[in-house]
Coordinates of N, CA and C in Angstrom, one line a residue:
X1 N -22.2 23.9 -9.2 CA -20.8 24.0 -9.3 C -20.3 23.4 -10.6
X2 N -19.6 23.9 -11.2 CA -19.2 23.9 -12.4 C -18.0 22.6 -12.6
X3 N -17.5 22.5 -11.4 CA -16.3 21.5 -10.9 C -17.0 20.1 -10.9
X4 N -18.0 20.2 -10.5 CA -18.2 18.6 -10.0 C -17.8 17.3 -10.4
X5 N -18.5 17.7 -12.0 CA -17.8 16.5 -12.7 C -16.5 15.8 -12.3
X6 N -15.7 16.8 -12.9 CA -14.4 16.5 -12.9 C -14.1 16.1 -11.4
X7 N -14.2 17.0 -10.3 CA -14.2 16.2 -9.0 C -14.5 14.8 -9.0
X8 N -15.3 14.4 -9.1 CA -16.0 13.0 -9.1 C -15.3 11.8 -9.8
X9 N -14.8 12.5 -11.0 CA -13.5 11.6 -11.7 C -12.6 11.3 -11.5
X10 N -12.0 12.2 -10.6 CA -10.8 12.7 -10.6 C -9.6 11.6 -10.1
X11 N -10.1 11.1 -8.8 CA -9.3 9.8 -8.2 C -9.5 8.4 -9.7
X12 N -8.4 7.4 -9.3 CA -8.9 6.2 -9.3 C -9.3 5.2 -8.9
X13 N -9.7 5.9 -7.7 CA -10.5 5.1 -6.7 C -9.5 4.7 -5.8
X14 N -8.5 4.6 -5.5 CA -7.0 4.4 -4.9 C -7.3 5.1 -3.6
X15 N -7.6 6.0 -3.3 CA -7.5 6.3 -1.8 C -9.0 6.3 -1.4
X16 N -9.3 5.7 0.1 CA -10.3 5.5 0.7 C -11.3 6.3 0.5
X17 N -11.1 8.0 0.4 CA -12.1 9.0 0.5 C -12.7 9.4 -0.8
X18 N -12.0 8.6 -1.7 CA -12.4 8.6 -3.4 C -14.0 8.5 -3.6
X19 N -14.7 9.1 -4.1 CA -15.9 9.3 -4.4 C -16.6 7.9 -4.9
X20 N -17.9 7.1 -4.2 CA -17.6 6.0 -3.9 C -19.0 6.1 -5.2
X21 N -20.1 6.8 -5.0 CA -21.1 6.8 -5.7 C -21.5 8.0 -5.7
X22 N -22.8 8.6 -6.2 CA -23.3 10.0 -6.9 C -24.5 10.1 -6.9
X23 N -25.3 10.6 -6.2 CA -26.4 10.6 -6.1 C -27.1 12.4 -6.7
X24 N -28.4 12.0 -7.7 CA -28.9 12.8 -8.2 C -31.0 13.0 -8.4
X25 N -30.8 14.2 -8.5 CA -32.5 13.9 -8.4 C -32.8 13.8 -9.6
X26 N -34.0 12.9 -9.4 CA -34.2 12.5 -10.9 C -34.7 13.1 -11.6
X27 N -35.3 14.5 -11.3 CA -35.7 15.4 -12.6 C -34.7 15.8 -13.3
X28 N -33.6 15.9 -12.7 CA -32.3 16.8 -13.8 C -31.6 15.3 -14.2
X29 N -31.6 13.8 -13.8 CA -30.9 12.9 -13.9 C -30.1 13.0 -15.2
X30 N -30.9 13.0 -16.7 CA -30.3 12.9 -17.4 C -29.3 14.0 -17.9
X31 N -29.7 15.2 -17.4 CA -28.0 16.0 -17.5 C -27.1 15.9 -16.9
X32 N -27.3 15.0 -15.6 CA -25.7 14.7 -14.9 C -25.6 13.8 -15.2
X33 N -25.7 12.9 -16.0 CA -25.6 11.8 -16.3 C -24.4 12.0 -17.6
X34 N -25.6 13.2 -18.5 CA -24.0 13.7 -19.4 C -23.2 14.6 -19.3
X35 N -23.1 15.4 -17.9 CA -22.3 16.3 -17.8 C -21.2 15.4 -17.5
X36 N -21.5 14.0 -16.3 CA -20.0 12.9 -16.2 C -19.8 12.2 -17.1
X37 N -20.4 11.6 -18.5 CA -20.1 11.3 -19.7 C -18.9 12.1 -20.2
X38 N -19.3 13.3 -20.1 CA -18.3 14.4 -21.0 C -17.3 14.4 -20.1
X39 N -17.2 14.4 -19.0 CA -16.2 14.3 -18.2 C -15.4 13.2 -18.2
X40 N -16.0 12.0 -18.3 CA -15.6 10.5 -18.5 C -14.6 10.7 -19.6
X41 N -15.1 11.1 -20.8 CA -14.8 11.1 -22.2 C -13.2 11.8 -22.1
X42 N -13.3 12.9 -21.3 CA -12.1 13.8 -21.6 C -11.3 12.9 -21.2
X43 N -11.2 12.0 -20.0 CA -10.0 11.7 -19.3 C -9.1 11.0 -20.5
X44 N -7.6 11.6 -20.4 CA -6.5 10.8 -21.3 C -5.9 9.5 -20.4
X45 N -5.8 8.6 -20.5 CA -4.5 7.5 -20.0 C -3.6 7.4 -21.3
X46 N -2.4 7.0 -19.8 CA -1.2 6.5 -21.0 C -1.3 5.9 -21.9
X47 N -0.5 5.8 -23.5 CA -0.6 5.0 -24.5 C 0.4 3.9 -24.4
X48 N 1.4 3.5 -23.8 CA 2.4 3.3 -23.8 C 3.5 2.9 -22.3
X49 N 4.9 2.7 -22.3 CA 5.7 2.3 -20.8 C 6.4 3.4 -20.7
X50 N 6.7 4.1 -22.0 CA 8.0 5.2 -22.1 C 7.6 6.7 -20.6
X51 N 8.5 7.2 -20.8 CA 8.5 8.5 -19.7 C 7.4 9.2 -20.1
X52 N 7.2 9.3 -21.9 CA 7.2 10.6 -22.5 C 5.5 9.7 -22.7
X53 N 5.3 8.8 -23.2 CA 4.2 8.2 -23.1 C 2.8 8.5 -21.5
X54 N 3.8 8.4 -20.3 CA 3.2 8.3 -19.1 C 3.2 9.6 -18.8
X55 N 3.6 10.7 -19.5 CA 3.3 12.0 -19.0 C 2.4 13.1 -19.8
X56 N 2.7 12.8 -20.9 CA 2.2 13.5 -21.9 C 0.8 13.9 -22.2
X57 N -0.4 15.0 -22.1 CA -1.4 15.2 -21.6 C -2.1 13.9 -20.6
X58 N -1.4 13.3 -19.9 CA -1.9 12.0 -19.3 C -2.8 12.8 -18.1
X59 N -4.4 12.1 -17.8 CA -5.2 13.1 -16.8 C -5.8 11.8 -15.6
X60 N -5.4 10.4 -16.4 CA -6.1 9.5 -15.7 C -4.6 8.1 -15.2
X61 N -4.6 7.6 -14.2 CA -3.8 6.6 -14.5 C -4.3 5.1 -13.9
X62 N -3.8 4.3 -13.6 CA -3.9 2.7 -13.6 C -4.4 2.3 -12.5
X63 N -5.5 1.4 -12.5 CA -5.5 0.5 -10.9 C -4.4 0.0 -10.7
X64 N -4.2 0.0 -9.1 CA -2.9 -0.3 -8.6 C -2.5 -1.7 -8.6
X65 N -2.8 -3.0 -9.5 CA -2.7 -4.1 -9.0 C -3.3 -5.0 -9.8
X66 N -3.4 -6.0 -10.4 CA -4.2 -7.4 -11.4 C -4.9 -7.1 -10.7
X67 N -4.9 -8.1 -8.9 CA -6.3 -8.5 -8.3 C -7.1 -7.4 -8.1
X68 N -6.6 -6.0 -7.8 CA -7.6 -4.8 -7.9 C -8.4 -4.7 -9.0
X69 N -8.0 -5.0 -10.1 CA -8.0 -4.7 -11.4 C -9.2 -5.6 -11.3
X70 N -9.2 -7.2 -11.5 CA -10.0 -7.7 -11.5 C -11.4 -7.5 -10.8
X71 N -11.2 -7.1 -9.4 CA -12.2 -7.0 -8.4 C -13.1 -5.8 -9.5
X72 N -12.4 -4.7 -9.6 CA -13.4 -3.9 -10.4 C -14.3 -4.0 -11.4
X73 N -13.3 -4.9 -12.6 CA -14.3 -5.8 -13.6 C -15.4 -6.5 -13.2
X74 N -15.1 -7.5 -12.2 CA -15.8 -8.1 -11.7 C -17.7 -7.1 -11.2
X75 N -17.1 -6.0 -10.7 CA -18.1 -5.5 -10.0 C -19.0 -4.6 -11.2
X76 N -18.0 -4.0 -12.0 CA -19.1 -3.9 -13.6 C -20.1 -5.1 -14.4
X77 N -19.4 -6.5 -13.8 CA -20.1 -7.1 -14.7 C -21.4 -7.5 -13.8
X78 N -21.3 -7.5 -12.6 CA -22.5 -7.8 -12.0 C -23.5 -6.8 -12.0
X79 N -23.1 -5.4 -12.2 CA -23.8 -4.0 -12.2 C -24.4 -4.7 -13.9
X80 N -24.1 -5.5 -14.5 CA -24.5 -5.1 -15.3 C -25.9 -6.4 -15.9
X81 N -25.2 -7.4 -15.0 CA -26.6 -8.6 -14.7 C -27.5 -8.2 -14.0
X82 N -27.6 -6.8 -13.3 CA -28.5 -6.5 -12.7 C -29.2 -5.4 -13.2
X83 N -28.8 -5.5 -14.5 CA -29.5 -4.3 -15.5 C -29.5 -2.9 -15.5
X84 N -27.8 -3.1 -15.0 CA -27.8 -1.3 -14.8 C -27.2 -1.0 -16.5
X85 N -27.1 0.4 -16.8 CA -26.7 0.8 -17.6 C -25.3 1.3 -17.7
X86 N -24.7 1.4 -19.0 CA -23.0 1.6 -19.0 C -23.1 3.1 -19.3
X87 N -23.3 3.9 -18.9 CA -23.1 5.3 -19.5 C -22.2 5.3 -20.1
X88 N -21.0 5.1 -20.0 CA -19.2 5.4 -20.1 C -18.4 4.2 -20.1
X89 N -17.7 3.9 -20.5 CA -16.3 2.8 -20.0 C -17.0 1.7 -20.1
X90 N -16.3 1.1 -19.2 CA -17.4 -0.2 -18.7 C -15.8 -1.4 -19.5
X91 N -15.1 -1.0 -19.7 CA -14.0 -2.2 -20.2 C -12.5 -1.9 -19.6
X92 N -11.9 -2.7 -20.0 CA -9.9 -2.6 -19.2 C -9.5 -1.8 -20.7
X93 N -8.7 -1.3 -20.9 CA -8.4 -0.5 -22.0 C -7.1 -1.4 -22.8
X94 N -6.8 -1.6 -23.6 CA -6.1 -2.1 -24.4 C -4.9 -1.7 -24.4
X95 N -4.1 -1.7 -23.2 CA -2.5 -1.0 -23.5 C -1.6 -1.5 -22.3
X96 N -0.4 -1.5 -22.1 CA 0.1 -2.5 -20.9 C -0.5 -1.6 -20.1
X97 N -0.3 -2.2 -18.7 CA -1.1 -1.7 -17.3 C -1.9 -2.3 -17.0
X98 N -2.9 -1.6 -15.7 CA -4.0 -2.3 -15.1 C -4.6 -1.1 -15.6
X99 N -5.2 -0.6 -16.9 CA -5.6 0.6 -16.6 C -7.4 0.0 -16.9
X100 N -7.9 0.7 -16.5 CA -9.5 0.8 -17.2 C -10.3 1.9 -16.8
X101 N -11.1 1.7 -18.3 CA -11.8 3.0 -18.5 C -12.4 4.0 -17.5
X102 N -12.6 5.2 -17.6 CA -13.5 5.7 -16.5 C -15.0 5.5 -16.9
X103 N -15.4 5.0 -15.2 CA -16.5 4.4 -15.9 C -18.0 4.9 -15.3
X104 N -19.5 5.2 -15.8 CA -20.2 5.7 -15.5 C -21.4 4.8 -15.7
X105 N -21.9 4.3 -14.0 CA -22.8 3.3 -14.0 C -24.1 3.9 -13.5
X106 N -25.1 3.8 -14.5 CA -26.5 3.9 -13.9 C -27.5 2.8 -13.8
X107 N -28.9 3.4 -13.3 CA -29.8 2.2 -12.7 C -29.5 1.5 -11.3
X108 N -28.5 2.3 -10.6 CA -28.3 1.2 -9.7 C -28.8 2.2 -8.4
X109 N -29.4 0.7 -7.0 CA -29.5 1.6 -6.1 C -28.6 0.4 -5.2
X110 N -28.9 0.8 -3.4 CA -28.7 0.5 -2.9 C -28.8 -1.1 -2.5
X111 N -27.9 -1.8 -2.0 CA -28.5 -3.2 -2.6 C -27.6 -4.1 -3.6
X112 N -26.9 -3.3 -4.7 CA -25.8 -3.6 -5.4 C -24.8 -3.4 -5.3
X113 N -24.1 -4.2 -5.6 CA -22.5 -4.9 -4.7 C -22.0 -3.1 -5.4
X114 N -22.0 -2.6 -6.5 CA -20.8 -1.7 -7.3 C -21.6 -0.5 -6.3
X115 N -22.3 -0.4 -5.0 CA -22.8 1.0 -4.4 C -22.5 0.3 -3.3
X116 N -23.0 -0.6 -2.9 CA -22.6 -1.3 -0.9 C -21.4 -1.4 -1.0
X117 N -20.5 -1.9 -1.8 CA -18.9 -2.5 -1.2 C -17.8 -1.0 -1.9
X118 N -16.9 -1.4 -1.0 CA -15.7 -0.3 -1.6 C -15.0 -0.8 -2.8
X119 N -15.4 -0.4 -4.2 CA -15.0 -0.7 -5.6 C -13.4 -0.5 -5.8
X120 N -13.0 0.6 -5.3 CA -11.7 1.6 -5.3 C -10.9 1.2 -6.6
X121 N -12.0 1.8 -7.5 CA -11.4 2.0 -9.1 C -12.1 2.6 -9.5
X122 N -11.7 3.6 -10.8 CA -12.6 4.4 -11.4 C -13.7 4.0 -12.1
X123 N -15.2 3.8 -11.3 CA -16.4 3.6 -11.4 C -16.9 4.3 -10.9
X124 N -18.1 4.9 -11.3 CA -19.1 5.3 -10.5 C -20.4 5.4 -10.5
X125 N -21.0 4.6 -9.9 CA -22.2 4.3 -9.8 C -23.3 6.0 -9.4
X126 N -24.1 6.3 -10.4 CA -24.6 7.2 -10.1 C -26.8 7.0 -9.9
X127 N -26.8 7.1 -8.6 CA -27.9 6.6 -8.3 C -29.2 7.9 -7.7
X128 N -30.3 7.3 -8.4 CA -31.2 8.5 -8.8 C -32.1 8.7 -7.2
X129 N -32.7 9.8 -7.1 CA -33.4 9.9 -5.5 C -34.6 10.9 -5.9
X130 N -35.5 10.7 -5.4 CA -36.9 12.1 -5.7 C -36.6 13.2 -4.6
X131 N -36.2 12.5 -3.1 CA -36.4 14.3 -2.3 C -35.3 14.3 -1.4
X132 N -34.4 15.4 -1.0 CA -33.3 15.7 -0.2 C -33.3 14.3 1.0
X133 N -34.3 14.5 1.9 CA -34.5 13.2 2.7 C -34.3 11.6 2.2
X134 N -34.6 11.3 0.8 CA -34.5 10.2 0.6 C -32.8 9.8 0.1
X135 N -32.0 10.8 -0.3 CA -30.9 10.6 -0.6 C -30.1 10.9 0.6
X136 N -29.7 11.4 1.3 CA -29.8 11.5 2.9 C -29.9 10.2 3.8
X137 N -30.8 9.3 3.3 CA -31.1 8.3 4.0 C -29.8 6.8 3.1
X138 N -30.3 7.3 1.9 CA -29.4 6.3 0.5 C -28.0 6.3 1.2
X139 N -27.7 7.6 1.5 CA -26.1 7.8 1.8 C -25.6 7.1 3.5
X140 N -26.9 7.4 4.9 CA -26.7 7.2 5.6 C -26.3 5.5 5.7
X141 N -27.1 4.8 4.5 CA -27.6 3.4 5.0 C -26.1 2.5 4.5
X142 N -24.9 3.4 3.9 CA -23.7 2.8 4.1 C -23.1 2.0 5.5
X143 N -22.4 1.2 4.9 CA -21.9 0.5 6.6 C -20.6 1.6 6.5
X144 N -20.3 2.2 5.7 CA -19.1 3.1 6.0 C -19.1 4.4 5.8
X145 N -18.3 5.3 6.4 CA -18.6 6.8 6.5 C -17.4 7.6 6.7
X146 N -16.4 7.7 5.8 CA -15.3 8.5 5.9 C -15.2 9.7 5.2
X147 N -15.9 10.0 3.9 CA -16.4 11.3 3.5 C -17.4 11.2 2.6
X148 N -17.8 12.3 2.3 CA -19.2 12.3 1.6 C -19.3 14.2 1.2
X149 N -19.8 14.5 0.5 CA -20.0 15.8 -0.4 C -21.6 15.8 -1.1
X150 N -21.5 17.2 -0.5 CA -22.9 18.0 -1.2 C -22.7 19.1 -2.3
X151 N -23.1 18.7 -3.2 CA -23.0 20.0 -4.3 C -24.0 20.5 -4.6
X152 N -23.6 22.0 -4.8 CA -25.1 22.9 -5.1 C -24.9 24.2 -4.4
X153 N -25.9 24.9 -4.1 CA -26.0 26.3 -3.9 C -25.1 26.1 -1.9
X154 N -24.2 27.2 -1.8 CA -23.7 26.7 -0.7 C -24.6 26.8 0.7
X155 N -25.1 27.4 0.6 CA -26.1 27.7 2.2 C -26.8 26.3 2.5
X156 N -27.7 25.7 1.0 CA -28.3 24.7 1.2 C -27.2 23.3 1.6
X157 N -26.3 23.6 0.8 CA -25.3 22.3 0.6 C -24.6 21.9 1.8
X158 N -24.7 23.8 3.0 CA -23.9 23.4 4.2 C -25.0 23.3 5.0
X159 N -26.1 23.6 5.0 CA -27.3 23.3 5.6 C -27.6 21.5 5.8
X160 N -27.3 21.1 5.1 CA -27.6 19.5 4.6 C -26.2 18.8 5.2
X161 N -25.3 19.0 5.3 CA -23.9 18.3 5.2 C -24.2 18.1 6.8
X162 N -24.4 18.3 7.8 CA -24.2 17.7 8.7 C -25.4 16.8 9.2
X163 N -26.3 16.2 8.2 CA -27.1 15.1 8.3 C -26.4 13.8 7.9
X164 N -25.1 14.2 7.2 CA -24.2 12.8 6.7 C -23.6 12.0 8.0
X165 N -23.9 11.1 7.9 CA -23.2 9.7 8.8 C -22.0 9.8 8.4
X166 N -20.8 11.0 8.3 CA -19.0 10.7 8.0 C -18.5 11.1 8.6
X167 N -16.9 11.4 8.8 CA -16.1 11.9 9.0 C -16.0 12.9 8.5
X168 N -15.8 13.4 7.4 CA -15.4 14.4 6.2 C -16.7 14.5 5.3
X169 N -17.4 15.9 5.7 CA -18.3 16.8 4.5 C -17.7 17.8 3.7
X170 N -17.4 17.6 2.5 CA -17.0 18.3 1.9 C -18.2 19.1 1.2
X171 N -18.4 21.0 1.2 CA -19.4 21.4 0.4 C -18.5 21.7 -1.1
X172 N -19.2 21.1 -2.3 CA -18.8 21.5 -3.8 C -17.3 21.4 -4.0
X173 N -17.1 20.5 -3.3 CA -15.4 19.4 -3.4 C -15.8 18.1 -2.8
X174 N -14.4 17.3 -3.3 CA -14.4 16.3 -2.6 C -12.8 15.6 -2.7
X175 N -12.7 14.9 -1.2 CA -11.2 14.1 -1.5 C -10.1 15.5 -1.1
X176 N -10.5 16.9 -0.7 CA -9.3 17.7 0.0 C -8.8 17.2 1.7
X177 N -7.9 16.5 1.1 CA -7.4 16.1 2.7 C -6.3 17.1 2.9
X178 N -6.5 17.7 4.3 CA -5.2 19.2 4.4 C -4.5 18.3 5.7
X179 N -3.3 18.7 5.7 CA -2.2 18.3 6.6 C -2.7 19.4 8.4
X180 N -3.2 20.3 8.4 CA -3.6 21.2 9.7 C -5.0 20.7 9.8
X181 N -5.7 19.7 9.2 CA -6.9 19.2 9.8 C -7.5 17.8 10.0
X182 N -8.0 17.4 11.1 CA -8.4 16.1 11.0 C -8.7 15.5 10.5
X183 N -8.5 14.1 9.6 CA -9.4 13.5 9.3 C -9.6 12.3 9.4
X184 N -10.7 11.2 9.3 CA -11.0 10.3 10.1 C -12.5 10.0 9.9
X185 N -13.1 8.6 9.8 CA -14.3 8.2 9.3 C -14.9 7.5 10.6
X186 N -16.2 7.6 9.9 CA -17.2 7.1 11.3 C -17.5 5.5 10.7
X187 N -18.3 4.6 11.6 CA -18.6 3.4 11.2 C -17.7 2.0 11.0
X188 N -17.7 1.9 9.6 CA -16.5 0.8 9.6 C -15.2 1.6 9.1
X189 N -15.3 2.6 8.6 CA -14.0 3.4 8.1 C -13.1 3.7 9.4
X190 N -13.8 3.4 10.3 CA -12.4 3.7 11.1 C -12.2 3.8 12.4
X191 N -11.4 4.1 13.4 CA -11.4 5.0 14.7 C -10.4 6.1 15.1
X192 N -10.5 6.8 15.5 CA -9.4 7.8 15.5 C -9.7 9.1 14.3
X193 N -8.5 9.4 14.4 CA -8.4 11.0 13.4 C -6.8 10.4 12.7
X194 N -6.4 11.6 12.0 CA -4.9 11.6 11.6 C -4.7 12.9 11.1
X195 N -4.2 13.8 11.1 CA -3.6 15.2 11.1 C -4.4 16.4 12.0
X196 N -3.4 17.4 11.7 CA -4.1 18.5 12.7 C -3.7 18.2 14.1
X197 N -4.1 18.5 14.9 CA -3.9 18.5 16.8 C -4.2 17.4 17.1
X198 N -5.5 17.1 16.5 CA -6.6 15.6 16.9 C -5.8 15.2 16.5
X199 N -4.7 15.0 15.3 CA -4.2 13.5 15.0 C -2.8 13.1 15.5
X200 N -2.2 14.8 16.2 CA -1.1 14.4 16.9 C -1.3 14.0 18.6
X201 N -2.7 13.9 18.7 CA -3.2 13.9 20.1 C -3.4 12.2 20.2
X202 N -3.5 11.9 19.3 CA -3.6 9.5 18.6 C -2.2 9.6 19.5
X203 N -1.3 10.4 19.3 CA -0.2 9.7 19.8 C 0.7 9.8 21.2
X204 N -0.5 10.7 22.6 CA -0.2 10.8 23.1 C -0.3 9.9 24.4
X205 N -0.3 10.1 25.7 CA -1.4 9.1 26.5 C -2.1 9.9 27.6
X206 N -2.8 10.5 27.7 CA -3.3 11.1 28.7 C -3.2 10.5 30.3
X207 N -2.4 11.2 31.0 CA -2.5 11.4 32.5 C -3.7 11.8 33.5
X208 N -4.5 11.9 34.2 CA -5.1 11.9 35.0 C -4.8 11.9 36.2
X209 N -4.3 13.1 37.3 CA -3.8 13.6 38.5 C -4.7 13.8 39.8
X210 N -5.0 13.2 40.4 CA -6.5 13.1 41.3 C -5.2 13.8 42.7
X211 N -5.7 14.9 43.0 CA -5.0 15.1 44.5 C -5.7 15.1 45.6
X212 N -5.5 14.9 46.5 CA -6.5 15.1 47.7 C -5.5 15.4 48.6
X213 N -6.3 16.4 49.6 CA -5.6 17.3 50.7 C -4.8 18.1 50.3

C-alpha cells in the first residue's frame, strides 16, 4: 500500500490508537526504513505563533505539553544508549512550541522502554522480524492492545489480523475511528467499547425478568 508511510506519521502520537511501533521483515528492512525517512522528511511544522505561520502548508503539529514533551526526549535518548539508530529526527525543533521532529527509530526490539511503554509523540520505533509468526508474537507480547494494522496484499493482511491481541485491526490504515462503530481495547487499554450500539449499550443497565407460573 502506497499510503503507509504517511499513515504511520500521520498522528503526533496524541491519541491512544496512534501507531505505537512498525514492524518489518527484514529482507525488505532497509526500504521501509526509507520509504518512512522520505515520509519523515516531507512533514512541515510551524515556523512561528502567527495564524498564517500555523497554517500555512503546516502537515505536522506540537506535543501537547513541556512534561509530554520531555517524556519523549527522554525516551529517544535511552533508545539511543541502547544503540538504536536515528533514522530521522531524533531532536525538539528550534521554534516556540513543544514541537519535535518526526522521528524514525531503528535497532530496537522488544524490551525497550521507546516499544514497551506508550511514547505518545511522534516516534517510531521500527522493529525488524524474519517470519509472519514471529512478528505476531512481537506485537502480541504488548501489555496493551487497543489497535494494531496489517499492511500488504489484502486477503493475506485480513487473514493475519485476527491473530492481534486488540480491539481495532485496521487492514492498510490505521487510527480510522468511525462514530457507527465500536471501539475499545483489550488488556491494559481498557474495558468497554465507545460508539456504535455497543457504545450506546455502556450506558444502559440491563434488566433481567425471571417469571414463573
Amino acid at each position: 500500500s502506497q499510503g503507509w508511510p504517511m499513515q504511520n506519521l500521520k498522528p503526533t502520537g496524541l491519541p491512544p490508537e496512534s501507531c505505537r511501533s512498525f514492524s518489518m521483515n527484514c529482507t525488505i528492512s532497509m526500504g521501509v526504513e526509507n520509504a518512512l525517512w522520505r515520509a519523515g522528511e516531507m512533514q512541515s511544522c510551524p515556523t512561528g505563533t502567527s495564524r498564517a505561520a500555523a497554517i500555512s502548508g503546516v502537515t505536522f503539529g506540537p506535543v501537547q505539553n513541556a512534561p509530554q514533551l520531555a517524556r519523549v526526549e527522554a525516551l529517544v535518548q535511552d533508545a539511543r544508549t541502547q544503540g538504536a539508530r536515528i533514522v530521522c529526527g531524533g531532536q525538539r525543533l528550534d521554534r516556540p512550541g513543544y514541537f519535535y521532529a518526526p522521528t524514525i527509530v531503528a535497532g530496537l526490539s522488544n524490551g525497550a522502554r521507546l516499544v514497551d511503554e506508550e511514547q505518545f509523540g511522534p516516534v517510531l520505533p521500527v522493529i525488524a522480524y524474519r517470519t509472519v509468526d514471529e512478528a505476531v508474537a512481537l506485537a502480541n507480547a504488548s501489555s496493551m492492545g487497543l489497535g494494531g494494522s496489517v499492511w500488504g496484499d489484502v486477503q493475506a493482511a485480513t487473514a493475519l489480523a485476527p491473530r492481534l491481541e486488540c480491539g481495532t485491526v485496521w487492514v492498510n490504515g490505521h487510527a480510522e475511528v468511525l462514530p457507527h462503530c465500536p471501539f475499545g481495547g483489550s488488556k491494559m487499554s481498557g474495558v468497554g467499547v465507545e460508539f456504535g450500539l455497543d457504545g450506546l449499550l455502556e450506558y444502559t443497565q440491563p434488566q433481567l425478568l425471571n417469571i414463573n407460573g
